[in-house]
């Protein structure tokens, strides 16, 4: 109990790494992985089927449809939803957040570490099957590049948004599901402003701008379609750090 | 003082008969139906199930109204009984994904499962009660619109001729609705038995039913692959049952024989029910 | 106990040692529900038991001390600062929360190591092994803590709270789920830490446990601090009621008559082998009973106050009866 | 007649032996099943209810075999699990009534009995409240009410006082005692707190890590006198009184053991009369003030200390 021990603090980068490791260990369960790998495999299989088919008039359009409809409306948001809402939300709900909170550490590295963990699981589960799908679907190099780019941007953005949601509300996964199905799936189609407020609008814009195939909502040029979601992610993470500082811990 | 007696201390022995396992199943099933529909609970719990059921009936009522208003002129647009089953499929999906998992996931979270198993119920009889409750409620959505059409047509004199014919039509409508409901219930409860979190169960049911439906549709329509792939669609395949019962085929399944359709439906039923039973056999009561 | 670098102004009681935890006029409401109401106290080294009925605000008070939730009014200081705002002071607190929540997929060693790492302990592995040793757990056990029994999880929680050698230890129901042997070991450990100058605040709702934790208690009832101090001393403050004492003796009738004759008791009831006396002067009674028994040739088997135990104090404070 | 008996009852989970060849006999009355969490209490209860099959050995409850006659047995048995979670938005009366129905009561009978049972546990006026709004103490009472509502011959109560504060604990124990005494329902309750088992149980079954530590009437297990425990109160005008008492007792050849953290000490000897007189005389000679003198008993705790060493 010397003066030296009382001054112990954990440096931010170390705090980030510690959070990252423990959140990753909590997130990666065999059940979740198996289920979502299976979903990715189905997407890739459908892509392969479309790729080898010779009964299609416009192969590129069919290919883009598979990637956009299956990949970016279902696979990416749901994978990000499952992991990002759990990243800090599960810790808060079950009462383990205190083991990262009551520590000589800053708040932002905890948020950043948890987000990095969610992205670490989310990326391979989405970008690999979608990348494979974009190759199998035989839509050309532009589609592969667009798919990977849009996948990375989408996972980063969805993960940050859903992580914040996990800290703000209970049952974040149900709210997130409603956002994905109702807002992005239905409301976004009815106007410019809702479209600009859905990640889906930007991922579709990336694909449209790189492949030239017209998609609903996909009417932005490449630069803003990449930058806006990344900025949104950063803002969401800042808000999450503020929330973590001010919230009640069980 | 000899007539001083203590009459009742508020708790008595029970000498009557007990209803046994059948009574227990009945009680749990009825209780589950009530909690699914939010009966006896606060208003906000009723909103969602009621909305789902209403949504299920809206298209059927609209078609029915048009068909009846047009009378004999409506022969062309008047849907057949089996076609009414397609009108409520979205409502059935929402029910299957968001409402049905609650029927078993909740019991595990709030301790009722352990309590039920401490009664004459066993794991199989408990699950039987749950399936009866969920499939029974879901049947309102699946068979309801067609039954409504059956009644509407009959009152308008457009229905089946004679009592025997009437019973035959009604029986097929109910049978088809129950069959669809049982298969959806099996898939939903099978998925729900894999997780303790209702949200994950909902995600799983959505991915399974909607995801496979989209995927098989893309493979058949966009990639031009064999139509038999549609049998892997747990959302659409059960809807083929009413069509076949009424001697028709839907456009999507036009080239598929009735035997494969029956086998595929049986497959989904067994897959769901098998998962459910397997998981619960291993689930400790306390 | 070396005094901490940032010294707080003393709050209550004579400032002999500066308090390690001080709670000043603190209230906490969740919506319209008042959980803690205008509580003031301070604690220094040693074991202090926090006692109160369920829902009285014990856990809320602990959460306030750790900064897990801010007070609606008043201040809560640990070593003079607010743990919610001050990063350094969080490194000097050890908390075993009430909820049975751990990172279920980690082994006990990894879990406690993580606690050490997040406290910036130089050698986390060694610190974790030592802390697990305190609570009788095997650091080599590879099983994840999710597969542990409740009692083992409780001990993992304790080990994690001890691993940073904290100056202030806040233990919310730490003895729940432990077997009798382990309970005694833990109580001894708490006393050793208290003797070494640590400040331990331990809540419990089992009076038998609290009585063994030591005599210093804080009694919380309905969100207020109902009493603080040595519970035996608290009993002596309950002046408005006579002490009731049971004496098991041969010839209780003779003993009772003598007690009444000398005005040592206000009332007495006698049975075949014992008497129960009410007295307002417990000191005189305690001094006189043995000589009197010898004088009468009465064999004295037991002398047992019936209401100076913690339970009576608790009932008096909490239920006002 | 034994209401429960087991022979060689063993439960093996993989490499872990949860119950190790238990031979237990439980008589009518209130029986305390004691041991730490993880000692096997809940596992034993779940076997006796027929919810789990033993790996070896057998059990008889109310003359029935839980493995083959589980449903029949459970119709006559009530059970309150340890987990203190209940359906949040269900009124207490509906909850108790529903479980009474599942246990075989006709609807009207179930309604009446649910109300009776809730009055019995002291929740009559609260019976229409949702379970989620109830305190820990009230929820424990609701669990007790549902266990007794269908007129069982026997109830299993798993940690019925867990989470209760001293006053609630006291009331719960009194209630359990009443249910057994007044209504003739046999009770098996588990607890990790030996003090409360010592307080209300007729019989004790003590488990430690799956092994049987003790099984028998409480009085036989804990009764024996082994001297007295004395606590003297310091008085200002006799500063050396305690030391004088200790010296006098030691001089007369008694084994005197000081307590760890209090002014109390034990005087250990077999002859209770000799101890009583010696203590009385030593105190009278020294002018000390008696805080308390109590008979030193073996407690359940000592059984565990003994089993462990």
mmCIF file of C-alpha atoms in Angstrom, chain A residues 1-3 5-12 14-15 17-19 21-31 87 91-109 242-250, chain C residues 1-2 5-6 20 28 30 63 66-70 83-85 87-97 99-106 110-111 114-122 124 157 160 164-167 196-198:
data_model
loop_
_atom_site.group_PDB
_atom_site.id
_atom_site.type_symbol
_atom_site.label_atom_id
_atom_site.label_comp_id
_atom_site.label_asym_id
_atom_site.label_seq_id
_atom_site.Cartn_x
_atom_site.Cartn_y
_atom_site.Cartn_z
ATOM 1 C CA UNK A 1 0.000 0.000 0.000
ATOM 2 C CA UNK A 2 2.772 2.395 -0.874
ATOM 3 C CA UNK A 3 2.211 5.637 -2.724
ATOM 4 C CA UNK A 5 0.655 1.342 -5.992
ATOM 5 C CA UNK A 6 -1.948 4.039 -5.642
ATOM 6 C CA UNK A 7 -0.830 5.708 -8.847
ATOM 7 C CA UNK A 8 -1.375 2.663 -11.047
ATOM 8 C CA UNK A 9 -3.202 3.489 -14.245
ATOM 9 C CA UNK A 10 -3.705 1.497 -17.438
ATOM 10 C CA UNK A 11 -2.462 3.262 -20.551
ATOM 11 C CA UNK A 12 -5.201 3.754 -23.184
ATOM 12 C CA UNK A 14 -3.259 -1.296 -23.266
ATOM 13 C CA UNK A 15 -6.816 -0.788 -22.029
ATOM 14 C CA UNK A 17 -6.125 -4.301 -26.143
ATOM 15 C CA UNK A 18 -7.396 -5.833 -22.884
ATOM 16 C CA UNK A 19 -10.994 -4.948 -23.701
ATOM 17 C CA UNK A 21 -9.361 -9.606 -25.979
ATOM 18 C CA UNK A 22 -12.051 -10.189 -23.394
ATOM 19 C CA UNK A 23 -14.922 -8.995 -25.599
ATOM 20 C CA UNK A 24 -13.676 -11.142 -28.461
ATOM 21 C CA UNK A 25 -13.572 -14.181 -26.177
ATOM 22 C CA UNK A 26 -17.151 -13.507 -25.067
ATOM 23 C CA UNK A 27 -18.448 -12.869 -28.602
ATOM 24 C CA UNK A 28 -17.082 -15.899 -30.376
ATOM 25 C CA UNK A 29 -19.415 -18.731 -29.438
ATOM 26 C CA UNK A 30 -19.563 -21.887 -31.462
ATOM 27 C CA UNK A 31 -23.314 -21.577 -32.028
ATOM 28 C CA UNK A 87 -20.168 -6.350 -27.636
ATOM 29 C CA UNK A 91 -21.809 -6.989 -20.639
ATOM 30 C CA UNK A 92 -24.127 -4.277 -19.451
ATOM 31 C CA UNK A 93 -27.164 -6.553 -19.302
ATOM 32 C CA UNK A 94 -25.495 -9.392 -17.412
ATOM 33 C CA UNK A 95 -23.560 -7.133 -15.043
ATOM 34 C CA UNK A 96 -19.995 -7.905 -16.160
ATOM 35 C CA UNK A 97 -19.382 -4.396 -17.492
ATOM 36 C CA UNK A 98 -18.293 -3.420 -13.986
ATOM 37 C CA UNK A 99 -15.120 -5.483 -14.459
ATOM 38 C CA UNK A 100 -14.025 -3.095 -17.189
ATOM 39 C CA UNK A 101 -15.589 0.001 -15.680
ATOM 40 C CA UNK A 102 -14.309 0.132 -12.117
ATOM 41 C CA UNK A 103 -10.705 0.159 -13.265
ATOM 42 C CA UNK A 104 -7.988 2.807 -13.574
ATOM 43 C CA UNK A 105 -8.736 3.085 -17.292
ATOM 44 C CA UNK A 106 -10.282 5.697 -19.567
ATOM 45 C CA UNK A 107 -13.664 5.075 -21.170
ATOM 46 C CA UNK A 108 -12.924 5.497 -24.844
ATOM 47 C CA UNK A 109 -10.464 2.606 -25.100
ATOM 48 C CA UNK A 242 -19.877 9.522 -23.603
ATOM 49 C CA UNK A 243 -22.696 7.186 -22.769
ATOM 50 C CA UNK A 244 -20.327 4.786 -21.017
ATOM 51 C CA UNK A 245 -19.000 7.682 -18.927
ATOM 52 C CA UNK A 246 -22.407 8.893 -17.837
ATOM 53 C CA UNK A 247 -24.456 5.721 -17.532
ATOM 54 C CA UNK A 248 -25.374 3.769 -14.423
ATOM 55 C CA UNK A 249 -23.472 0.531 -14.069
ATOM 56 C CA UNK A 250 -25.219 -2.414 -12.460
ATOM 57 C CA UNK C 1 -2.110 2.852 7.624
ATOM 58 C CA UNK C 2 -0.208 5.488 5.706
ATOM 59 C CA UNK C 5 -1.690 11.326 -0.945
ATOM 60 C CA UNK C 6 -4.926 13.180 -1.539
ATOM 61 C CA UNK C 20 -10.901 6.250 3.715
ATOM 62 C CA UNK C 28 -30.146 8.743 -4.412
ATOM 63 C CA UNK C 30 -34.248 6.254 -9.225
ATOM 64 C CA UNK C 63 -22.588 1.363 -6.033
ATOM 65 C CA UNK C 66 -17.636 2.858 -6.255
ATOM 66 C CA UNK C 67 -18.984 5.591 -8.498
ATOM 67 C CA UNK C 68 -21.077 3.139 -10.503
ATOM 68 C CA UNK C 69 -23.977 5.518 -10.159
ATOM 69 C CA UNK C 70 -23.861 9.203 -9.201
ATOM 70 C CA UNK C 83 -14.328 7.331 -8.100
ATOM 71 C CA UNK C 84 -16.640 8.164 -10.999
ATOM 72 C CA UNK C 85 -14.368 10.956 -12.136
ATOM 73 C CA UNK C 87 -9.164 7.248 -12.766
ATOM 74 C CA UNK C 88 -6.370 6.727 -10.225
ATOM 75 C CA UNK C 89 -8.596 6.076 -7.244
ATOM 76 C CA UNK C 90 -10.453 3.313 -9.086
ATOM 77 C CA UNK C 91 -7.190 1.391 -8.944
ATOM 78 C CA UNK C 92 -7.332 1.395 -5.144
ATOM 79 C CA UNK C 93 -10.820 -0.071 -4.854
ATOM 80 C CA UNK C 94 -11.727 -3.731 -4.944
ATOM 81 C CA UNK C 95 -15.393 -4.561 -5.514
ATOM 82 C CA UNK C 96 -17.133 -7.903 -5.349
ATOM 83 C CA UNK C 97 -20.547 -7.005 -6.784
ATOM 84 C CA UNK C 99 -24.765 -10.051 -9.089
ATOM 85 C CA UNK C 100 -23.493 -13.466 -10.027
ATOM 86 C CA UNK C 101 -21.884 -12.306 -13.261
ATOM 87 C CA UNK C 102 -18.485 -13.273 -14.582
ATOM 88 C CA UNK C 103 -16.912 -13.546 -18.015
ATOM 89 C CA UNK C 104 -18.189 -17.078 -18.290
ATOM 90 C CA UNK C 105 -15.903 -18.244 -21.031
ATOM 91 C CA UNK C 106 -12.674 -17.476 -19.225
ATOM 92 C CA UNK C 110 -7.671 -15.832 -16.837
ATOM 93 C CA UNK C 111 -10.540 -13.976 -15.203
ATOM 94 C CA UNK C 114 -7.624 -9.943 -16.477
ATOM 95 C CA UNK C 115 -8.642 -8.129 -13.303
ATOM 96 C CA UNK C 116 -4.944 -7.755 -12.464
ATOM 97 C CA UNK C 117 -4.089 -6.537 -15.951
ATOM 98 C CA UNK C 118 -6.890 -4.002 -15.964
ATOM 99 C CA UNK C 119 -5.437 -2.759 -12.677
ATOM 100 C CA UNK C 120 -1.991 -2.425 -14.249
ATOM 101 C CA UNK C 121 -0.463 -4.954 -11.867
ATOM 102 C CA UNK C 122 3.151 -5.632 -12.800
ATOM 103 C CA UNK C 124 -0.629 -10.407 -13.316
ATOM 104 C CA UNK C 157 -15.358 -12.841 -7.667
ATOM 105 C CA UNK C 160 -10.763 -10.671 -8.580
ATOM 106 C CA UNK C 164 -4.993 -5.464 -6.905
ATOM 107 C CA UNK C 165 -4.295 -5.404 -3.165
ATOM 108 C CA UNK C 166 -6.900 -2.658 -2.806
ATOM 109 C CA UNK C 167 -6.978 -0.235 0.097
ATOM 110 C CA UNK C 196 -3.421 -4.824 8.004
ATOM 111 C CA UNK C 197 -5.038 -1.415 7.612
ATOM 112 C CA UNK C 198 -7.414 -2.046 4.744
#
